[in-house]
């Protein structure tokens, strides 16, 4: 039974002569208590004897030395666990007896020494931390609540903007929604809970497309004093307990669920029992986490990255839903969270006042300009990219002059060695690379040991060596624990076997995070952590994790310091979601509060520079669409905080913004440009845009006068009606339980959407012709079209300017994709005119118009945004 607080024991000091500090120490092996201290944490594995004291000396060490310096020379054998200011949130000071009183009230045993002048507690470190937190904040003691850090400035901004928007739109007809475009390590879980506090919410439902993030949502709610009294429910909570908590209106509640589970049905086709309460609850807010996956609706993932389709089918649904429209849930607010929500932004799902932005560039800028101690960004490492040109022999030019391209996925293509095996478990088979000799030579290159052929490819005959990943001492710390991003499961297992038989790499702990045996979602994380732990205990060189998609989003492996990109990716979303995996902090706090950073910088090793730099440029262009920053400024600032070094032809050079843009547009020939302007990503054909189109009868009537758009209204109506009907059927039955007629209808609806998209693509394919026959190159193309006489535009494209204006208004055209396509056309057009020696035409200079903005070509091409 807990002892009541004795008021005589509680000390309140308004203003001591000097600042007071609270400290905690233990004597190692005292009473043979077994303790273990993990790097990055001081959490013990059990109870031990902890001394809780106070001092007015500058450091606790000075006071402890007075006590134990004779018995323990140099304080050898004494571990100081806490040394921090003993100051309350209101500015007053507290003493060790305040902490003692809280511990005693919890029934934690106090043990006095033989002289009765020293008091120790048989407690865990977390219990002592929780007692200190309770005293400092005047809150109730909870052994799990050991954190009381405040919000960072950007988190305060996010809370203020979000709460302000929700308050201003409380009476809207439709449920107000808000989007956080916030990179990993922004602290989205903690900050989302702060929004709940600010708004006074009691019922919050967190839905995610990545169940692996459950731990972060649970830990943040239950470990911070700001969320005292809140309860957490997930699929492991007994149904009766979850229902009772949901029905208790006085208890604030966070319920965590995955879309996959919530959308599923039981054997009878009904809602699962544990999910019934979710459907019956009137939620204050539904939080959609990892929303970039939710934006891949209607086949968009395959459009962006066909290489990811197999993984998506295994780990993610192929047709995403939204909480308010598709699951029939009741909520007053919706908050969307994502690190790369570009499709949602450019698709017009959110207006500018519905978006809060916090990017890698924002984070690193704040880290660099922070003045004074306690830099909250100190352990967020800078990323650096090292790109190695594999050489001309790895790629070639076709007869028509088009660059066929070098594919890393092809370079590391693997297959099952026993294709006749009937086993469905990939782990039971043997996999080999199509060209194991080539891959073996690649492994040697990673160590700086190049064959004659590799010297020709990589060094270009110069004989100069680059700093290679497993050779340069500059990379030793970062590369110790790395993740290799492979194309598929076969490549992961083939690489595992090759590494384990390699004289050098067998010194690393190799773990495959791929295939069904690796576990789904969060279950794939413990084997990697165990492999890293084994590598440390067995004094191995480090660890290598092989993945083709698992753990590439929503999960943190703090020890990863480098990623090797060994697959071809086509979208910057996929690329940077993977790259940011290694940017998670790894640090620990000393007893005096100082932070020891264990990794900085972190490294991205790239072996297809043209592909990688193209994605960097596209990523920068997309960052430029999320605020007032122009695309070229966004790219320049990104390169400033993400230095890129390219090794090609025997030289390792640090690239600037101009280099990136030049490489990104190099090799774009006529037929490649034509394909770019027939890209399905340039247009948005979905229920949202087609519904908006149906709301414009005059536009529909005008469009149907054009041969290609005859019957457009019926086609759009068919898609919208069918989509709504199928969503209801999938909600009622589950996606896998559609009958044959519904499956047929879904297939027909997708076919009609494809036809509409192709018709719009035919129109867009004529835009370059219009650009070529006009002399306006300094204004945004949209403005040029809307300001000119309609005759020329109609003759070239078949549409009137007014038709175009309305199509653009309803969001049919993807602005960021159009920007990239127009810039490529301008570059190609200018090079063609320059080659033909047209008077007055040279390199691009001055203002250059893109889709709905203009850029400064001099800044883009003359490297004014040089890397410092």
Tab-separated table of C-alpha atoms in Angstrom, residues 440-846:
chain	number	residue	atom	x	y	z
A	440	UNK	CA	30.791	-10.193	-57.600
A	441	UNK	CA	32.837	-7.533	-59.390
A	442	UNK	CA	30.401	-4.933	-58.071
A	443	UNK	CA	31.018	-6.109	-54.508
A	444	UNK	CA	34.757	-5.746	-55.086
A	445	UNK	CA	34.176	-2.231	-56.415
A	446	UNK	CA	32.432	-1.330	-53.145
A	447	UNK	CA	35.745	-2.081	-51.442
A	448	UNK	CA	37.810	-0.162	-53.986
A	449	UNK	CA	39.203	-3.359	-55.519
A	450	UNK	CA	38.426	-3.014	-59.201
A	451	UNK	CA	38.946	-5.533	-61.966
A	452	UNK	CA	40.362	-4.269	-65.258
A	453	UNK	CA	36.862	-4.152	-66.702
A	454	UNK	CA	35.514	-2.198	-63.717
A	455	UNK	CA	38.451	0.207	-63.929
A	456	UNK	CA	37.477	0.914	-67.509
A	457	UNK	CA	33.801	1.409	-66.568
A	458	UNK	CA	34.155	3.400	-63.368
A	459	UNK	CA	37.502	5.161	-63.629
A	460	UNK	CA	37.230	5.941	-67.321
A	461	UNK	CA	40.873	5.150	-67.914
A	462	UNK	CA	42.035	7.889	-65.561
A	463	UNK	CA	43.436	5.499	-62.968
A	464	UNK	CA	42.156	7.780	-60.179
A	465	UNK	CA	40.242	6.160	-57.377
A	466	UNK	CA	37.105	7.449	-55.738
A	467	UNK	CA	36.311	7.008	-52.048
A	468	UNK	CA	34.359	3.754	-52.237
A	469	UNK	CA	31.717	2.801	-49.641
A	470	UNK	CA	33.544	-0.036	-47.891
A	471	UNK	CA	37.037	1.299	-48.550
A	472	UNK	CA	37.192	4.943	-47.511
A	473	UNK	CA	37.802	5.691	-43.811
A	474	UNK	CA	35.484	8.700	-44.250
A	475	UNK	CA	32.571	6.278	-44.622
A	476	UNK	CA	33.485	3.775	-41.900
A	477	UNK	CA	31.081	4.982	-39.220
A	478	UNK	CA	28.093	5.484	-41.531
A	479	UNK	CA	28.489	2.234	-43.448
A	480	UNK	CA	28.804	0.044	-40.340
A	481	UNK	CA	25.063	-0.628	-40.338
A	482	UNK	CA	23.516	-0.210	-43.783
A	483	UNK	CA	20.429	-1.165	-45.768
A	484	UNK	CA	20.642	-2.287	-49.394
A	485	UNK	CA	17.499	-1.535	-51.393
A	486	UNK	CA	17.064	-4.377	-53.901
A	487	UNK	CA	14.553	-4.859	-56.739
A	488	UNK	CA	12.745	-7.952	-55.483
A	489	UNK	CA	12.790	-10.905	-53.094
A	490	UNK	CA	14.906	-13.008	-55.448
A	491	UNK	CA	17.615	-10.339	-55.574
A	492	UNK	CA	17.608	-10.070	-51.755
A	493	UNK	CA	18.217	-13.793	-51.216
A	494	UNK	CA	20.730	-14.053	-54.048
A	495	UNK	CA	22.666	-11.133	-52.540
A	496	UNK	CA	22.503	-12.701	-49.074
A	497	UNK	CA	24.108	-15.917	-50.326
A	498	UNK	CA	26.788	-14.000	-52.212
A	499	UNK	CA	27.632	-11.813	-49.208
A	500	UNK	CA	27.765	-14.723	-46.771
A	501	UNK	CA	30.286	-16.509	-48.991
A	502	UNK	CA	32.413	-13.418	-49.608
A	503	UNK	CA	35.745	-13.253	-47.709
A	504	UNK	CA	35.116	-9.666	-46.583
A	505	UNK	CA	31.337	-9.283	-46.347
A	506	UNK	CA	30.871	-12.511	-44.394
A	507	UNK	CA	32.269	-10.499	-41.497
A	508	UNK	CA	28.954	-8.604	-41.420
A	509	UNK	CA	25.697	-9.850	-39.963
A	510	UNK	CA	23.434	-10.268	-43.008
A	511	UNK	CA	19.656	-10.123	-42.548
A	512	UNK	CA	16.955	-10.371	-45.233
A	513	UNK	CA	13.918	-8.161	-44.618
A	514	UNK	CA	11.979	-9.546	-47.555
A	515	UNK	CA	9.516	-12.314	-48.247
A	516	UNK	CA	6.766	-13.755	-46.081
A	517	UNK	CA	9.256	-15.090	-43.536
A	518	UNK	CA	10.356	-11.568	-42.636
A	519	UNK	CA	6.959	-10.709	-41.220
A	520	UNK	CA	4.442	-8.047	-42.168
A	521	UNK	CA	4.699	-4.424	-41.085
A	522	UNK	CA	6.256	-3.943	-37.649
A	523	UNK	CA	7.002	-7.681	-37.377
A	524	UNK	CA	9.873	-7.203	-39.841
A	525	UNK	CA	11.708	-4.854	-37.464
A	526	UNK	CA	12.801	-7.112	-34.532
A	527	UNK	CA	14.898	-9.492	-36.709
A	528	UNK	CA	16.881	-6.498	-37.987
A	529	UNK	CA	17.413	-5.141	-34.473
A	530	UNK	CA	18.481	-8.601	-33.311
A	531	UNK	CA	20.969	-8.868	-36.184
A	532	UNK	CA	22.468	-5.490	-35.257
A	533	UNK	CA	22.694	-6.610	-31.622
A	534	UNK	CA	24.431	-9.861	-32.629
A	535	UNK	CA	26.900	-7.931	-34.749
A	536	UNK	CA	27.799	-5.818	-31.725
A	537	UNK	CA	28.059	-8.670	-29.241
A	538	UNK	CA	30.042	-10.880	-31.608
A	539	UNK	CA	32.352	-7.995	-32.578
A	540	UNK	CA	31.481	-8.258	-36.261
A	541	UNK	CA	32.193	-5.537	-38.809
A	542	UNK	CA	28.593	-4.434	-38.743
A	543	UNK	CA	25.285	-5.400	-40.330
A	544	UNK	CA	23.720	-5.330	-43.794
A	545	UNK	CA	19.934	-5.395	-44.196
A	546	UNK	CA	18.599	-6.495	-47.583
A	547	UNK	CA	15.125	-5.177	-48.402
A	548	UNK	CA	12.938	-4.736	-51.443
A	549	UNK	CA	10.349	-2.601	-49.672
A	550	UNK	CA	9.846	-3.719	-46.085
A	551	UNK	CA	10.897	-1.148	-43.453
A	552	UNK	CA	11.158	1.525	-46.147
A	553	UNK	CA	8.485	3.750	-44.639
A	554	UNK	CA	7.055	4.474	-41.204
A	555	UNK	CA	9.707	2.450	-39.341
A	556	UNK	CA	12.938	3.593	-37.706
A	557	UNK	CA	16.125	1.547	-37.444
A	558	UNK	CA	18.275	4.080	-35.626
A	559	UNK	CA	21.614	2.361	-36.380
A	560	UNK	CA	21.255	2.539	-40.172
A	561	UNK	CA	23.763	5.106	-41.394
A	562	UNK	CA	23.826	4.382	-45.119
A	563	UNK	CA	21.572	3.088	-47.886
A	564	UNK	CA	22.733	1.557	-51.174
A	565	UNK	CA	20.197	2.124	-53.956
A	566	UNK	CA	20.411	-1.077	-56.000
A	567	UNK	CA	17.068	-0.908	-57.800
A	568	UNK	CA	15.443	1.367	-60.352
A	569	UNK	CA	12.737	3.665	-58.996
A	570	UNK	CA	10.741	6.106	-61.068
A	571	UNK	CA	9.060	8.361	-58.536
A	572	UNK	CA	10.745	10.773	-56.105
A	573	UNK	CA	8.162	9.783	-53.486
A	574	UNK	CA	9.388	6.188	-53.443
A	575	UNK	CA	13.036	7.219	-53.685
A	576	UNK	CA	13.079	9.734	-50.848
A	577	UNK	CA	10.827	7.696	-48.576
A	578	UNK	CA	13.551	5.037	-48.752
A	579	UNK	CA	16.474	7.467	-48.512
A	580	UNK	CA	15.064	9.150	-45.393
A	581	UNK	CA	15.115	5.803	-43.563
A	582	UNK	CA	18.772	6.401	-42.726
A	583	UNK	CA	18.190	9.955	-41.528
A	584	UNK	CA	16.643	8.926	-38.213
A	585	UNK	CA	18.529	10.212	-35.155
A	586	UNK	CA	20.812	8.011	-33.098
A	587	UNK	CA	22.018	9.699	-29.949
A	588	UNK	CA	21.898	9.566	-26.188
A	589	UNK	CA	21.738	12.164	-23.483
A	590	UNK	CA	24.404	12.462	-20.815
A	591	UNK	CA	23.324	12.982	-17.182
A	592	UNK	CA	24.111	16.697	-17.498
A	593	UNK	CA	21.656	16.975	-20.393
A	594	UNK	CA	24.192	17.218	-23.227
A	595	UNK	CA	23.473	15.147	-26.347
A	596	UNK	CA	26.016	12.743	-27.809
A	597	UNK	CA	25.308	12.209	-31.521
A	598	UNK	CA	26.293	8.774	-32.809
A	599	UNK	CA	25.780	9.335	-36.546
A	600	UNK	CA	26.168	12.424	-38.712
A	601	UNK	CA	26.246	12.611	-41.681
A	602	UNK	CA	24.309	9.728	-43.201
A	603	UNK	CA	24.977	8.549	-46.725
A	604	UNK	CA	23.051	7.576	-49.850
A	605	UNK	CA	25.132	5.559	-52.314
A	606	UNK	CA	23.770	5.755	-55.835
A	607	UNK	CA	24.954	3.826	-58.909
A	608	UNK	CA	22.732	5.348	-61.597
A	609	UNK	CA	23.457	9.111	-61.424
A	610	UNK	CA	21.170	10.124	-64.299
A	611	UNK	CA	18.211	8.421	-62.648
A	612	UNK	CA	19.023	9.691	-59.170
A	613	UNK	CA	19.675	13.302	-60.123
A	614	UNK	CA	16.546	13.355	-62.239
A	615	UNK	CA	14.575	12.322	-59.161
A	616	UNK	CA	16.359	14.935	-57.038
A	617	UNK	CA	15.413	17.609	-59.578
A	618	UNK	CA	11.804	16.393	-59.677
A	619	UNK	CA	11.691	16.281	-55.871
A	620	UNK	CA	12.931	19.878	-55.783
A	621	UNK	CA	10.316	20.916	-58.332
A	622	UNK	CA	7.611	19.323	-56.188
A	623	UNK	CA	8.914	21.024	-53.053
A	624	UNK	CA	8.557	24.258	-55.003
A	625	UNK	CA	4.824	23.641	-55.396
A	626	UNK	CA	4.200	23.539	-51.643
A	627	UNK	CA	4.817	27.195	-50.838
A	628	UNK	CA	6.048	30.502	-52.192
A	629	UNK	CA	9.404	29.070	-53.272
A	630	UNK	CA	10.029	28.834	-57.024
A	631	UNK	CA	11.170	25.452	-58.362
A	632	UNK	CA	14.748	26.513	-59.041
A	633	UNK	CA	15.079	28.020	-55.573
A	634	UNK	CA	13.732	24.821	-54.026
A	635	UNK	CA	16.256	22.714	-55.942
A	636	UNK	CA	19.109	25.033	-55.020
A	637	UNK	CA	18.258	24.969	-51.330
A	638	UNK	CA	17.772	21.196	-51.368
A	639	UNK	CA	21.257	20.742	-52.829
A	640	UNK	CA	22.648	23.091	-50.196
A	641	UNK	CA	21.507	20.756	-47.410
A	642	UNK	CA	21.843	17.498	-49.337
A	643	UNK	CA	25.328	17.697	-50.881
A	644	UNK	CA	25.748	15.472	-53.925
A	645	UNK	CA	29.111	14.123	-55.039
A	646	UNK	CA	29.448	12.417	-58.406
A	647	UNK	CA	32.346	10.208	-59.439
A	648	UNK	CA	32.652	9.971	-63.192
A	649	UNK	CA	35.644	9.684	-65.463
A	650	UNK	CA	38.112	9.589	-62.607
A	651	UNK	CA	36.967	12.682	-60.702
A	652	UNK	CA	34.797	13.093	-57.611
A	653	UNK	CA	33.019	16.438	-57.876
A	654	UNK	CA	30.523	18.159	-55.640
A	655	UNK	CA	27.549	19.147	-57.787
A	656	UNK	CA	25.611	22.379	-57.640
A	657	UNK	CA	22.039	23.123	-58.648
A	658	UNK	CA	22.954	23.765	-62.279
A	659	UNK	CA	24.755	20.428	-62.523
A	660	UNK	CA	21.728	18.598	-61.186
A	661	UNK	CA	19.355	20.299	-63.595
A	662	UNK	CA	21.666	19.793	-66.554
A	663	UNK	CA	22.082	16.089	-65.822
A	664	UNK	CA	18.362	15.728	-65.209
A	665	UNK	CA	17.572	17.048	-68.713
A	666	UNK	CA	20.573	15.547	-70.543
A	667	UNK	CA	19.801	12.828	-73.045
A	668	UNK	CA	16.205	13.822	-73.691
A	669	UNK	CA	15.729	13.252	-77.402
A	670	UNK	CA	12.730	13.832	-79.642
A	671	UNK	CA	10.955	10.516	-79.165
A	672	UNK	CA	11.680	10.549	-75.405
A	673	UNK	CA	10.174	14.030	-75.243
A	674	UNK	CA	7.149	12.792	-77.147
A	675	UNK	CA	6.687	10.011	-74.622
A	676	UNK	CA	6.971	12.605	-71.839
A	677	UNK	CA	4.073	14.542	-73.342
A	678	UNK	CA	1.983	11.395	-73.588
A	679	UNK	CA	2.562	10.535	-69.940
A	680	UNK	CA	-0.655	9.569	-68.092
A	681	UNK	CA	0.655	11.403	-65.013
A	682	UNK	CA	0.109	14.747	-66.753
A	683	UNK	CA	-3.653	14.446	-66.317
A	684	UNK	CA	-5.856	13.681	-63.321
A	685	UNK	CA	-8.791	11.387	-64.112
A	686	UNK	CA	-10.582	10.330	-60.960
A	687	UNK	CA	-13.942	10.612	-59.260
A	688	UNK	CA	-13.068	14.090	-57.951
A	689	UNK	CA	-12.155	15.638	-61.319
A	690	UNK	CA	-14.911	13.857	-63.252
A	691	UNK	CA	-17.530	15.006	-60.737
A	692	UNK	CA	-16.224	18.565	-61.129
A	693	UNK	CA	-16.456	18.152	-64.909
A	694	UNK	CA	-20.088	17.017	-64.683
A	695	UNK	CA	-20.825	20.183	-62.712
A	696	UNK	CA	-19.801	22.237	-65.791
A	697	UNK	CA	-22.561	21.492	-68.389
A	698	UNK	CA	-21.423	24.276	-70.742
A	699	UNK	CA	-17.903	22.881	-70.788
A	700	UNK	CA	-19.189	19.358	-71.416
A	701	UNK	CA	-21.340	20.570	-74.282
A	702	UNK	CA	-18.384	22.410	-75.838
A	703	UNK	CA	-16.065	19.444	-75.469
A	704	UNK	CA	-18.557	17.051	-77.016
A	705	UNK	CA	-18.433	19.100	-80.213
A	706	UNK	CA	-14.897	17.715	-80.656
A	707	UNK	CA	-14.650	14.281	-82.218
A	708	UNK	CA	-12.391	12.879	-79.514
A	709	UNK	CA	-14.745	13.977	-76.739
A	710	UNK	CA	-18.059	12.729	-78.115
A	711	UNK	CA	-20.087	10.981	-75.405
A	712	UNK	CA	-17.783	12.385	-72.689
A	713	UNK	CA	-20.670	13.209	-70.347
A	714	UNK	CA	-22.001	9.644	-70.416
A	715	UNK	CA	-18.533	8.226	-69.871
A	716	UNK	CA	-17.843	10.517	-66.911
A	717	UNK	CA	-21.258	9.798	-65.404
A	718	UNK	CA	-20.655	6.062	-65.771
A	719	UNK	CA	-17.331	6.280	-63.932
A	720	UNK	CA	-18.646	8.443	-61.072
A	721	UNK	CA	-21.798	6.349	-60.561
A	722	UNK	CA	-19.920	3.078	-60.809
A	723	UNK	CA	-17.177	4.226	-58.436
A	724	UNK	CA	-19.651	5.243	-55.735
A	725	UNK	CA	-21.577	1.986	-56.127
A	726	UNK	CA	-18.433	-0.141	-55.949
A	727	UNK	CA	-17.140	1.721	-52.912
A	728	UNK	CA	-20.361	0.896	-51.083
A	729	UNK	CA	-20.160	-2.753	-52.157
A	730	UNK	CA	-16.551	-3.005	-51.007
A	731	UNK	CA	-17.464	-1.384	-47.706
A	732	UNK	CA	-20.330	-3.795	-47.137
A	733	UNK	CA	-18.717	-6.990	-48.432
A	734	UNK	CA	-14.990	-6.422	-48.352
A	735	UNK	CA	-12.874	-5.900	-51.450
A	736	UNK	CA	-12.183	-9.571	-51.969
A	737	UNK	CA	-15.853	-10.548	-51.821
A	738	UNK	CA	-17.250	-8.723	-54.854
A	739	UNK	CA	-19.464	-10.872	-57.046
A	740	UNK	CA	-18.744	-11.489	-60.724
A	741	UNK	CA	-21.015	-8.666	-61.915
A	742	UNK	CA	-19.329	-6.169	-59.591
A	743	UNK	CA	-15.871	-7.287	-60.671
A	744	UNK	CA	-16.938	-6.882	-64.281
A	745	UNK	CA	-18.319	-3.412	-63.558
A	746	UNK	CA	-15.085	-2.413	-61.848
A	747	UNK	CA	-13.066	-3.567	-64.840
A	748	UNK	CA	-15.340	-1.666	-67.230
A	749	UNK	CA	-15.118	1.486	-65.100
A	750	UNK	CA	-11.337	1.351	-65.129
A	751	UNK	CA	-11.419	0.872	-68.884
A	752	UNK	CA	-13.604	3.955	-69.333
A	753	UNK	CA	-11.282	6.025	-67.114
A	754	UNK	CA	-8.379	4.889	-69.266
A	755	UNK	CA	-10.224	5.996	-72.412
A	756	UNK	CA	-10.910	9.441	-70.946
A	757	UNK	CA	-7.289	9.777	-69.866
A	758	UNK	CA	-6.070	8.831	-73.332
A	759	UNK	CA	-8.351	11.426	-74.924
A	760	UNK	CA	-6.939	14.131	-72.650
A	761	UNK	CA	-3.411	12.913	-73.358
A	762	UNK	CA	-4.051	13.337	-77.084
A	763	UNK	CA	-4.915	16.960	-76.392
A	764	UNK	CA	-1.815	17.513	-74.261
A	765	UNK	CA	0.405	15.942	-76.928
A	766	UNK	CA	-0.482	18.937	-79.114
A	767	UNK	CA	0.703	21.478	-76.515
A	768	UNK	CA	4.392	21.302	-77.625
A	769	UNK	CA	3.283	22.218	-81.148
A	770	UNK	CA	1.555	25.288	-79.782
A	771	UNK	CA	4.647	26.206	-77.760
A	772	UNK	CA	6.847	25.819	-80.834
A	773	UNK	CA	4.727	28.068	-83.066
A	774	UNK	CA	4.544	30.866	-80.479
A	775	UNK	CA	7.397	33.214	-79.645
A	776	UNK	CA	6.483	33.687	-75.992
A	777	UNK	CA	9.004	31.899	-73.823
A	778	UNK	CA	9.176	34.113	-70.750
A	779	UNK	CA	5.624	33.755	-69.426
A	780	UNK	CA	3.891	30.802	-67.813
A	781	UNK	CA	2.290	28.692	-70.530
A	782	UNK	CA	-1.109	28.752	-68.831
A	783	UNK	CA	-1.100	32.551	-68.847
A	784	UNK	CA	0.020	32.669	-72.481
A	785	UNK	CA	-2.815	30.403	-73.542
A	786	UNK	CA	-5.409	32.338	-71.588
A	787	UNK	CA	-4.242	35.725	-72.888
A	788	UNK	CA	-3.957	34.948	-76.591
A	789	UNK	CA	-6.604	35.009	-79.264
A	790	UNK	CA	-8.387	31.668	-79.223
A	791	UNK	CA	-8.058	30.988	-82.941
A	792	UNK	CA	-4.424	29.821	-82.954
A	793	UNK	CA	-4.891	27.683	-79.867
A	794	UNK	CA	-8.078	26.131	-81.296
A	795	UNK	CA	-6.469	25.403	-84.661
A	796	UNK	CA	-3.560	23.602	-83.006
A	797	UNK	CA	-5.324	21.781	-80.140
A	798	UNK	CA	-9.018	21.628	-81.049
A	799	UNK	CA	-10.031	23.333	-77.779
A	800	UNK	CA	-10.995	26.928	-77.137
A	801	UNK	CA	-9.142	29.006	-74.562
A	802	UNK	CA	-12.281	29.051	-72.385
A	803	UNK	CA	-12.477	25.233	-72.521
A	804	UNK	CA	-8.871	25.077	-71.462
A	805	UNK	CA	-9.385	27.569	-68.630
A	806	UNK	CA	-12.203	25.507	-67.150
A	807	UNK	CA	-10.349	22.193	-67.497
A	808	UNK	CA	-7.409	23.712	-65.665
A	809	UNK	CA	-9.679	25.141	-62.962
A	810	UNK	CA	-11.203	21.761	-62.081
A	811	UNK	CA	-7.776	20.187	-61.681
A	812	UNK	CA	-7.468	18.030	-64.801
A	813	UNK	CA	-3.825	19.028	-65.354
A	814	UNK	CA	-1.067	18.031	-62.898
A	815	UNK	CA	0.914	21.251	-62.389
A	816	UNK	CA	4.205	19.782	-61.132
A	817	UNK	CA	4.308	17.160	-63.890
A	818	UNK	CA	3.528	19.847	-66.466
A	819	UNK	CA	6.357	22.039	-65.109
A	820	UNK	CA	8.875	19.233	-65.605
A	821	UNK	CA	7.604	18.416	-69.100
A	822	UNK	CA	7.665	22.061	-70.208
A	823	UNK	CA	11.173	22.596	-68.870
A	824	UNK	CA	12.384	19.557	-70.814
A	825	UNK	CA	10.693	20.879	-73.946
A	826	UNK	CA	12.250	24.331	-73.516
A	827	UNK	CA	15.693	22.760	-73.114
A	828	UNK	CA	15.238	20.533	-76.158
A	829	UNK	CA	13.744	23.326	-78.239
A	830	UNK	CA	16.567	25.697	-77.374
A	831	UNK	CA	19.242	23.112	-78.146
A	832	UNK	CA	17.603	22.426	-81.522
A	833	UNK	CA	17.454	26.107	-82.444
A	834	UNK	CA	21.024	26.598	-81.269
A	835	UNK	CA	22.194	23.631	-83.373
A	836	UNK	CA	20.399	25.087	-86.395
A	837	UNK	CA	22.229	28.389	-85.769
A	838	UNK	CA	19.008	30.392	-85.575
A	839	UNK	CA	19.812	34.058	-85.045
A	840	UNK	CA	19.399	35.325	-81.525
A	841	UNK	CA	19.098	31.899	-79.978
A	842	UNK	CA	21.611	30.584	-77.512
A	843	UNK	CA	21.456	29.032	-74.118
A	844	UNK	CA	18.376	29.678	-72.013
A	845	UNK	CA	18.648	32.947	-70.117
A	846	UNK	CA	16.382	35.213	-68.136
